[in-house]
Each structure stands twice: as C-alpha cells, then as structure tokens.
Amino acid sequence: NAGVTQTPKFQVLKTGQSMTLQCAQDMNHEYMSWYRQDPGMGLRLIHYSVGAGITDQGEVPNGYNVSRSTTEDFPLRLLSAAPSQTSVYFCASSRGDRGNFNSPLHFGNGTRLTVT
Amino acid sequence: LAKTTQPISMDSYEGQEVNITCSHNNIATNDYITWYQQFPSQGPRFIIQGYKTKVTNEVASLFIPADRKSSTLSLPRVSLSDTAVYYCLVGPNTGGFKTIFGAGTRLFVKA
C-alpha cells in the first residue's frame, strides 16, 4: 500500500491564483481530513469528510473548498490564493468505519505552499 | 474535546528515558488518549493509544493513572532520531472525526 499520497510536494502561487491540492489513499479509509501547519505551530483542521459525498468544516475553512466524490480522493481547492495561506498542508485518513473514529490517523508527507 | 496541557519543550540525552506528561483534567468517560510523533518535514505518525492503566508497544509506553486526569508517554533509551514534536490528544474520536492537535511538546535529544 502507498498509504496517503499528496501532490504536489511544493507549489508557488501568486496572489489570486487558484489551485487544487491532491490527496489519495489506498487503504479504503472512510474518514479523510486536511490540516495546515504554519511554522512552529501545531496542526489546524481545515475540512474533513466522514465518507464519500459528505464533507464538513473544521477550525479554519475560509478560503478552501473540498469535495469527496470517491472514497479514495479528497482534493483541497484554494479559490483565490492569499499570502496568509502560505503553509504546509497535510492530508490524513483513518478507518472511521461503523463509527470507530479512534482508529489512528495516517498522514501524507505534505504539500509546501508559498503564496507571493 | 478535553483540553490538554503538555510542556512546550524538553531536552534529553541519548540513552536516557524520557517521560512527557499530558494533563487532561476534563477527560470524559468515553475519551481515549492518543499520542502522535512528528519529525520535521513529515506528517504526524501515530505512536500509542490507551484508555486506562498501562499500554506498551515497540515504540513507547503510555501510563494512565486511575483518575485519568493525566497521562505520561515514556520513551525508553532515546536516540538522536527521537528528536521530534509529540502531540497528546484526548477525545472520543481522536483517530479521526474532527481531531484537533495542540502545539505539542518539542523533544530535543542531544549526543
């Protein structure tokens, strides 16, 4: 299994540009989520999904959209990039089946985004 | 989710045992305690999870007293490669649903 795969690894955007960060997992996990991590800080939850077709907001959802059309994929869209969105973005997944949300989170290796 | 308090940073030397304590006074009956480890430039990695008493795996031990208001992650004989940030999470869904991470404890292991 590849686990959780994030692409791209690095990205530089200009203010106002849009882009999609990709996240895919091959573990058949129901639960997926996106976090951002600013330098020296903990992780902040952006959006999460408890299954295909179901998404909800986390702590810091403004400026980001998500969709979950398949179990495997959970892309994160930046609608109009701003310098404040410069961060490292992590995607995570866990089993979460039948309400077992204590299954450990599996993280990808992150996407480093710089907005100039 | 129960609020957690853990030290911001800790220093240790190679070969020592390191204990990181997390306070969670408002832990609820159905809450679990989960610890993650994060190396620089990587996503967090699950270390250990427990509900009460003691849990041990190949990486660490987790000690939880009877009142469950705190927990201690124990790393035996640390090496330089154990330098990382360690996060303590407490909640009914710490493996997934709306998992919230705090600032964690930065452990520096010196030679």
Coordinates of C-alpha atoms in Angstrom, one line a residue, chain A residues 31 33 35 37 39-45 48 50 57-59 90 93-95 99-110 112, chain B residues 30-34 36 38 40-46 49 85 87 89 91-104 106:
Chain A
Y31 CA -12.5 9.3 7.1
S33 CA -9.2 15.4 6.5
Y35 CA -4.8 20.2 8.0
Q37 CA 0.6 23.7 9.7
P39 CA 6.0 27.3 11.1
G40 CA 6.5 26.3 14.7
M41 CA 2.8 25.7 15.2
G42 CA 0.5 22.7 15.6
L43 CA -1.9 21.4 13.0
R44 CA -5.2 23.2 12.3
L45 CA -8.1 21.3 10.8
Y48 CA -12.9 16.8 6.9
V50 CA -16.6 11.0 7.0
Q57 CA -15.8 22.4 8.0
G58 CA -13.0 22.3 10.6
E59 CA -11.4 25.1 12.5
F90 CA -1.3 17.7 5.3
S93 CA -7.2 9.4 6.7
S94 CA -8.4 6.8 9.1
R95 CA -10.7 3.9 9.1
G99 CA -18.3 4.9 13.9
N100 CA -14.9 3.6 15.0
F101 CA -13.2 7.0 14.9
N102 CA -10.4 6.0 17.3
S103 CA -8.5 4.3 14.5
P104 CA -5.2 6.1 14.1
L105 CA -4.8 8.9 11.6
H106 CA -2.4 8.2 8.7
F107 CA -0.8 11.3 7.3
G108 CA 0.7 12.1 3.9
N109 CA 4.1 13.9 3.6
G110 CA 2.6 17.3 3.0
R112 CA 4.5 23.1 0.9
Chain B
N30 CA -15.7 7.7 26.6
D31 CA -12.4 9.6 25.8
Y32 CA -9.3 7.9 24.6
I33 CA -5.7 9.2 24.9
T34 CA -3.6 9.1 21.8
Y36 CA 1.4 11.2 17.8
Q38 CA 6.1 14.4 14.1
P40 CA 10.5 17.9 10.6
S41 CA 9.0 18.0 7.1
Q42 CA 6.8 15.0 7.7
G43 CA 3.2 14.4 8.7
P44 CA 2.5 13.2 12.3
R45 CA 2.7 9.5 13.0
F46 CA 0.6 7.5 15.5
Q49 CA -3.3 4.9 22.3
V85 CA 7.3 17.0 18.3
Y87 CA 1.2 15.5 20.5
L89 CA -4.8 14.1 22.0
G91 CA -11.3 12.7 22.9
P92 CA -13.9 10.1 21.8
N93 CA -12.7 10.3 18.3
T94 CA -9.0 11.1 18.4
G95 CA -8.4 8.8 15.4
G96 CA -10.5 10.8 13.1
F97 CA -13.6 12.8 13.5
K98 CA -12.6 16.5 13.9
T99 CA -9.3 15.6 15.5
I100 CA -7.7 18.7 16.9
F101 CA -4.0 19.0 17.5
G102 CA -2.4 21.3 20.1
A103 CA 1.1 22.8 19.9
G104 CA 2.7 19.6 21.2
R106 CA 9.3 19.6 21.2

